[in-house]
Amino acid sequence: MNKKWLSGPYLFWAVSFIIIPLLMIVYYGFTNKSGNVTFENIMEITTATNMKALFLALLLSIVSTILCLILAYPLAMILNRMDVNQNSFVVLIFILPMWMNFLLRTLAWQTLLEKTGVINSILTFLHLPALNIINTPYAIVLGMVYNFLPFMVLPIYNILLKIDPNVINAAKDLGANSFQTFYKVILPLSWPGVISGITMVFVPSLTTFVISDLLGGSKILLIGNVIEQKFTQANNWHAGSGLSLVLMVFILASMAILSKYDKDGEGII
């Protein structure tokens, strides 16, 4: 039996659920309801509302990515120094939330943050000021960081595991202090994992609409919400596809950066 046939199920899956949907998005994005070729759907991004939604989505996704990186790198270093393997219970704790439904995790934060929620109930009991961040950009950023933090931790931890301890010891033997060892040895060697983590956090943060719907109370419009409304409420697949193609530019740019700095896929989980 030819081993190439073993790739048949994967090829069927890729064609059915990746290639064909992408071709449909491209078709709808460059045509109007009459089937004529047009660039009006792409130019929808230039409207004031859509530009505001795009810039706000970019801002919140960048902030979320930076916060995830600040939290994830020290955490990955701590896990690495504990000398635990990827099957350990400690690492499992960080992977476990990813097994839970994304919607349920976000709804949990909605319950925690709402004005009469768990956190404010505890603060009221302790006679402390209430925390009013629900339906604000801060709540959306918090939801993004919580949901996407594991995607930053694991690539960095994975690449730190591959760094030969002898390289670090050699730097110390040559007189490098802790900061110099980190800045000149550990950080450059872990760069593929950092880039991978940034990509894996930035892309879903930019395209999300569920988090902004639930934690933003539908009051804060991101570009993901605009696209979702075009498809579900306005039933305008052409405009929704055109805006999706604009977002695809950012996704392809992120993938290009990832392929440049992580050519061997070392930072991939």
PDB file of C-alpha atoms in Angstrom:
ATOM      1  CA  MET A   1       0.000   0.000   0.000  1.00  0.00           C
ATOM      2  CA  ASN A   2       1.346   3.413  -0.969  1.00  0.00           C
ATOM      3  CA  LYS A   3       2.016   5.452   2.187  1.00  0.00           C
ATOM      4  CA  LYS A   4       0.863   8.596   0.393  1.00  0.00           C
ATOM      5  CA  TRP A   5      -2.710   7.346   0.699  1.00  0.00           C
ATOM      6  CA  LEU A   6      -2.419   7.745   4.477  1.00  0.00           C
ATOM      7  CA  SER A   7      -2.540  11.512   3.964  1.00  0.00           C
ATOM      8  CA  GLY A   8      -5.946  11.167   2.286  1.00  0.00           C
ATOM      9  CA  PRO A   9      -8.074  11.930   5.404  1.00  0.00           C
ATOM     10  CA  TYR A  10      -5.970  14.997   6.195  1.00  0.00           C
ATOM     11  CA  LEU A  11      -6.188  16.260   2.609  1.00  0.00           C
ATOM     12  CA  PHE A  12      -9.955  15.755   2.640  1.00  0.00           C
ATOM     13  CA  TRP A  13     -10.211  17.687   5.914  1.00  0.00           C
ATOM     14  CA  ALA A  14      -7.956  20.502   4.666  1.00  0.00           C
ATOM     15  CA  VAL A  15      -9.804  20.885   1.378  1.00  0.00           C
ATOM     16  CA  SER A  16     -13.279  20.692   2.956  1.00  0.00           C
ATOM     17  CA  PHE A  17     -12.771  22.926   5.976  1.00  0.00           C
ATOM     18  CA  ILE A  18      -9.837  25.199   5.058  1.00  0.00           C
ATOM     19  CA  ILE A  19      -9.356  25.648   1.329  1.00  0.00           C
ATOM     20  CA  ILE A  20     -13.008  25.686   0.205  1.00  0.00           C
ATOM     21  CA  PRO A  21     -14.124  28.141   2.967  1.00  0.00           C
ATOM     22  CA  LEU A  22     -11.179  30.429   2.124  1.00  0.00           C
ATOM     23  CA  LEU A  23     -12.079  30.364  -1.567  1.00  0.00           C
ATOM     24  CA  MET A  24     -15.670  31.243  -0.656  1.00  0.00           C
ATOM     25  CA  ILE A  25     -14.489  34.202   1.424  1.00  0.00           C
ATOM     26  CA  VAL A  26     -12.311  35.413  -1.464  1.00  0.00           C
ATOM     27  CA  TYR A  27     -15.204  35.022  -3.922  1.00  0.00           C
ATOM     28  CA  TYR A  28     -17.720  36.871  -1.753  1.00  0.00           C
ATOM     29  CA  GLY A  29     -15.135  39.500  -0.821  1.00  0.00           C
ATOM     30  CA  PHE A  30     -14.484  40.519  -4.427  1.00  0.00           C
ATOM     31  CA  THR A  31     -18.039  40.288  -5.794  1.00  0.00           C
ATOM     32  CA  ASN A  32     -21.359  42.014  -5.171  1.00  0.00           C
ATOM     33  CA  LYS A  33     -24.828  40.487  -4.930  1.00  0.00           C
ATOM     34  CA  SER A  34     -25.052  40.485  -8.722  1.00  0.00           C
ATOM     35  CA  GLY A  35     -21.845  38.468  -9.002  1.00  0.00           C
ATOM     36  CA  ASN A  36     -19.847  41.320 -10.526  1.00  0.00           C
ATOM     37  CA  VAL A  37     -16.243  41.927  -9.483  1.00  0.00           C
ATOM     38  CA  THR A  38     -15.919  44.884  -7.116  1.00  0.00           C
ATOM     39  CA  PHE A  39     -13.571  46.330  -4.492  1.00  0.00           C
ATOM     40  CA  GLU A  40     -16.389  48.007  -2.540  1.00  0.00           C
ATOM     41  CA  ASN A  41     -16.395  45.235   0.070  1.00  0.00           C
ATOM     42  CA  ILE A  42     -12.692  45.760   0.772  1.00  0.00           C
ATOM     43  CA  MET A  43     -13.139  49.542   0.900  1.00  0.00           C
ATOM     44  CA  GLU A  44     -15.785  49.127   3.629  1.00  0.00           C
ATOM     45  CA  ILE A  45     -12.867  49.174   6.051  1.00  0.00           C
ATOM     46  CA  THR A  46     -12.356  52.886   5.282  1.00  0.00           C
ATOM     47  CA  THR A  47     -15.661  53.962   6.850  1.00  0.00           C
ATOM     48  CA  ALA A  48     -15.362  55.838  10.137  1.00  0.00           C
ATOM     49  CA  THR A  49     -17.080  53.123  12.183  1.00  0.00           C
ATOM     50  CA  ASN A  50     -15.006  50.284  10.751  1.00  0.00           C
ATOM     51  CA  MET A  51     -11.719  52.184  11.032  1.00  0.00           C
ATOM     52  CA  LYS A  52     -12.474  52.965  14.669  1.00  0.00           C
ATOM     53  CA  ALA A  53     -13.313  49.297  15.312  1.00  0.00           C
ATOM     54  CA  LEU A  54     -10.116  48.170  13.577  1.00  0.00           C
ATOM     55  CA  PHE A  55      -7.831  50.567  15.455  1.00  0.00           C
ATOM     56  CA  LEU A  56      -9.469  49.717  18.781  1.00  0.00           C
ATOM     57  CA  ALA A  57      -9.070  45.995  18.050  1.00  0.00           C
ATOM     58  CA  LEU A  58      -5.406  46.552  17.154  1.00  0.00           C
ATOM     59  CA  LEU A  59      -4.829  48.576  20.336  1.00  0.00           C
ATOM     60  CA  LEU A  60      -6.471  46.060  22.669  1.00  0.00           C
ATOM     61  CA  SER A  61      -4.781  43.092  20.984  1.00  0.00           C
ATOM     62  CA  ILE A  62      -1.355  44.767  21.246  1.00  0.00           C
ATOM     63  CA  VAL A  63      -1.938  45.606  24.925  1.00  0.00           C
ATOM     64  CA  SER A  64      -3.130  42.055  25.607  1.00  0.00           C
ATOM     65  CA  THR A  65      -0.127  40.574  23.809  1.00  0.00           C
ATOM     66  CA  ILE A  66       2.313  42.740  25.772  1.00  0.00           C
ATOM     67  CA  LEU A  67       0.668  41.842  29.088  1.00  0.00           C
ATOM     68  CA  CYS A  68       0.711  38.144  28.186  1.00  0.00           C
ATOM     69  CA  LEU A  69       4.421  38.378  27.337  1.00  0.00           C
ATOM     70  CA  ILE A  70       5.226  40.195  30.593  1.00  0.00           C
ATOM     71  CA  LEU A  71       3.377  37.534  32.593  1.00  0.00           C
ATOM     72  CA  ALA A  72       4.397  34.505  30.533  1.00  0.00           C
ATOM     73  CA  TYR A  73       8.173  34.891  30.233  1.00  0.00           C
ATOM     74  CA  PRO A  74       8.982  34.916  33.974  1.00  0.00           C
ATOM     75  CA  LEU A  75       6.464  32.118  34.490  1.00  0.00           C
ATOM     76  CA  ALA A  76       8.061  30.016  31.746  1.00  0.00           C
ATOM     77  CA  MET A  77      11.491  30.598  33.293  1.00  0.00           C
ATOM     78  CA  ILE A  78      10.218  29.521  36.717  1.00  0.00           C
ATOM     79  CA  LEU A  79       8.733  26.346  35.229  1.00  0.00           C
ATOM     80  CA  ASN A  80      11.989  25.653  33.413  1.00  0.00           C
ATOM     81  CA  ARG A  81      14.084  26.093  36.556  1.00  0.00           C
ATOM     82  CA  MET A  82      11.779  23.697  38.441  1.00  0.00           C
ATOM     83  CA  ASP A  83      13.098  21.056  36.040  1.00  0.00           C
ATOM     84  CA  VAL A  84       9.645  19.703  35.255  1.00  0.00           C
ATOM     85  CA  ASN A  85       8.814  17.961  32.009  1.00  0.00           C
ATOM     86  CA  GLN A  86       5.889  18.717  29.743  1.00  0.00           C
ATOM     87  CA  ASN A  87       3.805  15.914  31.242  1.00  0.00           C
ATOM     88  CA  SER A  88       4.134  17.190  34.778  1.00  0.00           C
ATOM     89  CA  PHE A  89       1.240  18.279  36.913  1.00  0.00           C
ATOM     90  CA  VAL A  90       2.495  21.861  37.083  1.00  0.00           C
ATOM     91  CA  VAL A  91       2.417  22.297  33.312  1.00  0.00           C
ATOM     92  CA  LEU A  92      -0.931  20.501  33.194  1.00  0.00           C
ATOM     93  CA  ILE A  93      -2.406  23.259  35.362  1.00  0.00           C
ATOM     94  CA  PHE A  94      -1.697  25.793  32.619  1.00  0.00           C
ATOM     95  CA  ILE A  95      -2.972  23.528  29.855  1.00  0.00           C
ATOM     96  CA  LEU A  96      -6.136  22.533  31.721  1.00  0.00           C
ATOM     97  CA  PRO A  97      -8.075  25.789  31.099  1.00  0.00           C
ATOM     98  CA  MET A  98      -7.568  25.279  27.356  1.00  0.00           C
ATOM     99  CA  TRP A  99      -9.606  22.067  27.603  1.00  0.00           C
ATOM    100  CA  MET A 100     -12.601  24.004  28.880  1.00  0.00           C
ATOM    101  CA  ASN A 101     -15.003  25.604  26.427  1.00  0.00           C
ATOM    102  CA  PHE A 102     -13.860  29.099  25.440  1.00  0.00           C
ATOM    103  CA  LEU A 103     -17.382  30.506  25.849  1.00  0.00           C
ATOM    104  CA  LEU A 104     -17.755  29.060  29.347  1.00  0.00           C
ATOM    105  CA  ARG A 105     -14.430  30.557  30.457  1.00  0.00           C
ATOM    106  CA  THR A 106     -15.524  33.986  29.256  1.00  0.00           C
ATOM    107  CA  LEU A 107     -18.970  33.662  30.839  1.00  0.00           C
ATOM    108  CA  ALA A 108     -17.256  32.816  34.122  1.00  0.00           C
ATOM    109  CA  TRP A 109     -15.397  36.140  34.021  1.00  0.00           C
ATOM    110  CA  GLN A 110     -18.646  37.925  33.206  1.00  0.00           C
ATOM    111  CA  THR A 111     -20.153  36.438  36.370  1.00  0.00           C
ATOM    112  CA  LEU A 112     -17.106  37.467  38.375  1.00  0.00           C
ATOM    113  CA  LEU A 113     -16.887  41.044  37.082  1.00  0.00           C
ATOM    114  CA  GLU A 114     -20.509  42.153  36.794  1.00  0.00           C
ATOM    115  CA  LYS A 115     -21.716  44.821  39.222  1.00  0.00           C
ATOM    116  CA  THR A 116     -23.521  42.285  41.405  1.00  0.00           C
ATOM    117  CA  GLY A 117     -21.007  39.547  40.716  1.00  0.00           C
ATOM    118  CA  VAL A 118     -18.783  37.487  42.960  1.00  0.00           C
ATOM    119  CA  ILE A 119     -15.884  39.959  43.174  1.00  0.00           C
ATOM    120  CA  ASN A 120     -18.061  42.969  43.979  1.00  0.00           C
ATOM    121  CA  SER A 121     -20.054  40.949  46.492  1.00  0.00           C
ATOM    122  CA  ILE A 122     -16.841  40.130  48.343  1.00  0.00           C
ATOM    123  CA  LEU A 123     -15.643  43.747  48.144  1.00  0.00           C
ATOM    124  CA  THR A 124     -19.004  44.982  49.470  1.00  0.00           C
ATOM    125  CA  PHE A 125     -18.829  42.495  52.341  1.00  0.00           C
ATOM    126  CA  LEU A 126     -15.363  43.820  53.203  1.00  0.00           C
ATOM    127  CA  HIS A 127     -16.663  47.453  52.928  1.00  0.00           C
ATOM    128  CA  LEU A 128     -14.331  48.156  50.017  1.00  0.00           C
ATOM    129  CA  PRO A 129     -15.117  50.141  46.823  1.00  0.00           C
ATOM    130  CA  ALA A 130     -16.813  48.172  44.076  1.00  0.00           C
ATOM    131  CA  LEU A 131     -14.857  47.183  40.971  1.00  0.00           C
ATOM    132  CA  ASN A 132     -16.623  48.672  37.951  1.00  0.00           C
ATOM    133  CA  ILE A 133     -14.707  47.403  34.932  1.00  0.00           C
ATOM    134  CA  ILE A 134     -17.393  45.280  33.272  1.00  0.00           C
ATOM    135  CA  ASN A 135     -18.455  46.635  29.855  1.00  0.00           C
ATOM    136  CA  THR A 136     -15.149  48.516  29.517  1.00  0.00           C
ATOM    137  CA  PRO A 137     -11.988  47.916  27.448  1.00  0.00           C
ATOM    138  CA  TYR A 138     -10.252  46.844  30.659  1.00  0.00           C
ATOM    139  CA  ALA A 139     -12.612  43.883  31.022  1.00  0.00           C
ATOM    140  CA  ILE A 140     -11.993  42.897  27.396  1.00  0.00           C
ATOM    141  CA  VAL A 141      -8.214  43.011  27.887  1.00  0.00           C
ATOM    142  CA  LEU A 142      -8.574  40.954  31.062  1.00  0.00           C
ATOM    143  CA  GLY A 143     -10.619  38.367  29.176  1.00  0.00           C
ATOM    144  CA  MET A 144      -8.071  38.240  26.353  1.00  0.00           C
ATOM    145  CA  VAL A 145      -5.128  37.834  28.731  1.00  0.00           C
ATOM    146  CA  TYR A 146      -6.883  35.091  30.695  1.00  0.00           C
ATOM    147  CA  ASN A 147      -7.950  33.126  27.622  1.00  0.00           C
ATOM    148  CA  PHE A 148      -4.759  33.474  25.585  1.00  0.00           C
ATOM    149  CA  LEU A 149      -2.027  33.456  28.276  1.00  0.00           C
ATOM    150  CA  PRO A 150      -1.369  29.681  27.913  1.00  0.00           C
ATOM    151  CA  PHE A 151      -0.633  30.257  24.217  1.00  0.00           C
ATOM    152  CA  MET A 152       2.205  32.562  25.277  1.00  0.00           C
ATOM    153  CA  VAL A 153       3.530  30.466  28.162  1.00  0.00           C
ATOM    154  CA  LEU A 154       3.820  27.135  26.374  1.00  0.00           C
ATOM    155  CA  PRO A 155       5.887  28.203  23.309  1.00  0.00           C
ATOM    156  CA  ILE A 156       8.343  30.109  25.511  1.00  0.00           C
ATOM    157  CA  TYR A 157       8.565  27.244  27.984  1.00  0.00           C
ATOM    158  CA  ASN A 158       9.028  24.799  25.117  1.00  0.00           C
ATOM    159  CA  ILE A 159      11.975  26.762  23.684  1.00  0.00           C
ATOM    160  CA  LEU A 160      13.579  27.312  27.111  1.00  0.00           C
ATOM    161  CA  LEU A 161      13.596  23.551  27.623  1.00  0.00           C
ATOM    162  CA  LYS A 162      15.715  23.178  24.474  1.00  0.00           C
ATOM    163  CA  ILE A 163      18.447  25.573  25.626  1.00  0.00           C
ATOM    164  CA  ASP A 164      21.537  23.610  26.637  1.00  0.00           C
ATOM    165  CA  PRO A 165      22.393  24.432  30.284  1.00  0.00           C
ATOM    166  CA  ASN A 166      26.076  24.214  29.345  1.00  0.00           C
ATOM    167  CA  VAL A 167      25.658  27.322  27.175  1.00  0.00           C
ATOM    168  CA  ILE A 168      24.351  29.278  30.163  1.00  0.00           C
ATOM    169  CA  ASN A 169      27.083  27.904  32.420  1.00  0.00           C
ATOM    170  CA  ALA A 170      29.696  28.870  29.843  1.00  0.00           C
ATOM    171  CA  ALA A 171      28.437  32.449  29.825  1.00  0.00           C
ATOM    172  CA  LYS A 172      28.686  32.594  33.625  1.00  0.00           C
ATOM    173  CA  ASP A 173      32.167  31.083  33.554  1.00  0.00           C
ATOM    174  CA  LEU A 174      33.247  33.825  31.152  1.00  0.00           C
ATOM    175  CA  GLY A 175      32.205  36.463  33.685  1.00  0.00           C
ATOM    176  CA  ALA A 176      28.635  37.326  32.627  1.00  0.00           C
ATOM    177  CA  ASN A 177      26.323  38.315  35.465  1.00  0.00           C
ATOM    178  CA  SER A 178      22.690  37.208  35.672  1.00  0.00           C
ATOM    179  CA  PHE A 179      21.380  40.129  33.609  1.00  0.00           C
ATOM    180  CA  GLN A 180      24.051  39.727  30.923  1.00  0.00           C
ATOM    181  CA  THR A 181      23.399  35.995  30.737  1.00  0.00           C
ATOM    182  CA  PHE A 182      19.700  36.600  30.242  1.00  0.00           C
ATOM    183  CA  TYR A 183      20.032  39.496  27.793  1.00  0.00           C
ATOM    184  CA  LYS A 184      22.859  38.092  25.653  1.00  0.00           C
ATOM    185  CA  VAL A 185      22.246  34.340  25.853  1.00  0.00           C
ATOM    186  CA  ILE A 186      18.813  33.243  27.089  1.00  0.00           C
ATOM    187  CA  LEU A 187      16.682  35.914  25.395  1.00  0.00           C
ATOM    188  CA  PRO A 188      18.243  35.545  21.899  1.00  0.00           C
ATOM    189  CA  LEU A 189      17.979  31.752  22.076  1.00  0.00           C
ATOM    190  CA  SER A 190      14.346  31.943  23.236  1.00  0.00           C
ATOM    191  CA  TRP A 191      13.366  34.459  20.542  1.00  0.00           C
ATOM    192  CA  PRO A 192      11.595  31.850  18.334  1.00  0.00           C
ATOM    193  CA  GLY A 193       9.324  30.916  21.243  1.00  0.00           C
ATOM    194  CA  VAL A 194       8.620  34.575  21.995  1.00  0.00           C
ATOM    195  CA  ILE A 195       7.677  35.305  18.373  1.00  0.00           C
ATOM    196  CA  SER A 196       5.524  32.184  18.249  1.00  0.00           C
ATOM    197  CA  GLY A 197       3.737  33.190  21.453  1.00  0.00           C
ATOM    198  CA  ILE A 198       3.197  36.753  20.250  1.00  0.00           C
ATOM    199  CA  THR A 199       1.667  35.472  17.020  1.00  0.00           C
ATOM    200  CA  MET A 200      -0.558  32.951  18.799  1.00  0.00           C
ATOM    201  CA  VAL A 201      -1.902  35.643  21.136  1.00  0.00           C
ATOM    202  CA  PHE A 202      -2.090  38.625  18.770  1.00  0.00           C
ATOM    203  CA  VAL A 203      -4.047  36.914  15.966  1.00  0.00           C
ATOM    204  CA  PRO A 204      -6.965  35.560  18.070  1.00  0.00           C
ATOM    205  CA  SER A 205      -7.042  38.787  20.110  1.00  0.00           C
ATOM    206  CA  LEU A 206      -7.399  40.824  16.921  1.00  0.00           C
ATOM    207  CA  THR A 207     -10.173  38.672  15.470  1.00  0.00           C
ATOM    208  CA  THR A 208     -12.174  37.886  18.608  1.00  0.00           C
ATOM    209  CA  PHE A 209     -15.779  39.009  19.007  1.00  0.00           C
ATOM    210  CA  VAL A 210     -17.081  36.758  21.793  1.00  0.00           C
ATOM    211  CA  ILE A 211     -14.972  38.377  24.525  1.00  0.00           C
ATOM    212  CA  SER A 212     -15.988  41.909  23.521  1.00  0.00           C
ATOM    213  CA  ASP A 213     -19.636  40.831  23.308  1.00  0.00           C
ATOM    214  CA  LEU A 214     -19.726  39.285  26.780  1.00  0.00           C
ATOM    215  CA  LEU A 215     -17.273  41.415  28.746  1.00  0.00           C
ATOM    216  CA  GLY A 216     -17.859  44.598  26.753  1.00  0.00           C
ATOM    217  CA  GLY A 217     -21.620  44.280  26.896  1.00  0.00           C
ATOM    218  CA  SER A 218     -21.861  44.802  23.116  1.00  0.00           C
ATOM    219  CA  LYS A 219     -21.072  48.463  23.814  1.00  0.00           C
ATOM    220  CA  ILE A 220     -17.490  48.264  22.557  1.00  0.00           C
ATOM    221  CA  LEU A 221     -17.300  47.462  18.864  1.00  0.00           C
ATOM    222  CA  LEU A 222     -14.190  45.671  17.618  1.00  0.00           C
ATOM    223  CA  ILE A 223     -13.563  44.696  14.006  1.00  0.00           C
ATOM    224  CA  GLY A 224     -14.436  41.098  14.873  1.00  0.00           C
ATOM    225  CA  ASN A 225     -17.859  42.263  16.063  1.00  0.00           C
ATOM    226  CA  VAL A 226     -18.392  44.226  12.841  1.00  0.00           C
ATOM    227  CA  ILE A 227     -17.628  41.163  10.722  1.00  0.00           C
ATOM    228  CA  GLU A 228     -19.838  38.948  12.878  1.00  0.00           C
ATOM    229  CA  GLN A 229     -22.732  41.392  12.536  1.00  0.00           C
ATOM    230  CA  LYS A 230     -22.291  41.569   8.752  1.00  0.00           C
ATOM    231  CA  PHE A 231     -22.721  37.809   8.513  1.00  0.00           C
ATOM    232  CA  THR A 232     -25.372  37.145  11.179  1.00  0.00           C
ATOM    233  CA  GLN A 233     -27.464  40.308  11.460  1.00  0.00           C
ATOM    234  CA  ALA A 234     -27.131  42.126   8.136  1.00  0.00           C
ATOM    235  CA  ASN A 235     -26.834  38.837   6.189  1.00  0.00           C
ATOM    236  CA  ASN A 236     -24.270  40.617   4.003  1.00  0.00           C
ATOM    237  CA  TRP A 237     -21.697  37.949   3.242  1.00  0.00           C
ATOM    238  CA  HIS A 238     -19.999  40.151   0.666  1.00  0.00           C
ATOM    239  CA  ALA A 239     -19.165  42.982   3.085  1.00  0.00           C
ATOM    240  CA  GLY A 240     -18.292  40.524   5.848  1.00  0.00           C
ATOM    241  CA  SER A 241     -15.954  38.628   3.535  1.00  0.00           C
ATOM    242  CA  GLY A 242     -14.321  41.856   2.346  1.00  0.00           C
ATOM    243  CA  LEU A 243     -13.568  42.910   5.923  1.00  0.00           C
ATOM    244  CA  SER A 244     -12.324  39.393   6.687  1.00  0.00           C
ATOM    245  CA  LEU A 245      -9.837  39.686   3.823  1.00  0.00           C
ATOM    246  CA  VAL A 246      -8.512  42.901   5.372  1.00  0.00           C
ATOM    247  CA  LEU A 247      -7.931  41.066   8.656  1.00  0.00           C
ATOM    248  CA  MET A 248      -6.278  38.264   6.733  1.00  0.00           C
ATOM    249  CA  VAL A 249      -3.535  40.733   5.765  1.00  0.00           C
ATOM    250  CA  PHE A 250      -2.602  41.091   9.447  1.00  0.00           C
ATOM    251  CA  ILE A 251      -2.734  37.313   9.910  1.00  0.00           C
ATOM    252  CA  LEU A 252      -0.472  36.676   6.918  1.00  0.00           C
ATOM    253  CA  ALA A 253       1.935  39.365   8.131  1.00  0.00           C
ATOM    254  CA  SER A 254       2.100  37.661  11.539  1.00  0.00           C
ATOM    255  CA  MET A 255       2.741  34.294   9.895  1.00  0.00           C
ATOM    256  CA  ALA A 256       5.501  35.823   7.760  1.00  0.00           C
ATOM    257  CA  ILE A 257       7.210  37.245  10.846  1.00  0.00           C
ATOM    258  CA  LEU A 258       6.884  33.884  12.595  1.00  0.00           C
ATOM    259  CA  SER A 259       8.397  32.014   9.646  1.00  0.00           C
ATOM    260  CA  LYS A 260      11.286  34.495   9.508  1.00  0.00           C
ATOM    261  CA  TYR A 261      12.297  34.217  13.166  1.00  0.00           C
ATOM    262  CA  ASP A 262      11.263  30.609  13.754  1.00  0.00           C
ATOM    263  CA  LYS A 263      12.302  28.860  10.552  1.00  0.00           C
ATOM    264  CA  ASP A 264      12.663  25.452  12.196  1.00  0.00           C
ATOM    265  CA  GLY A 265       9.394  25.637  14.140  1.00  0.00           C
ATOM    266  CA  GLU A 266      11.219  25.406  17.465  1.00  0.00           C
ATOM    267  CA  GLY A 267       8.743  27.648  19.247  1.00  0.00           C
ATOM    268  CA  ILE A 268       5.663  25.768  18.118  1.00  0.00           C
ATOM    269  CA  ILE A 269       3.861  23.926  20.891  1.00  0.00           C
TER     270      ILE A 269
END
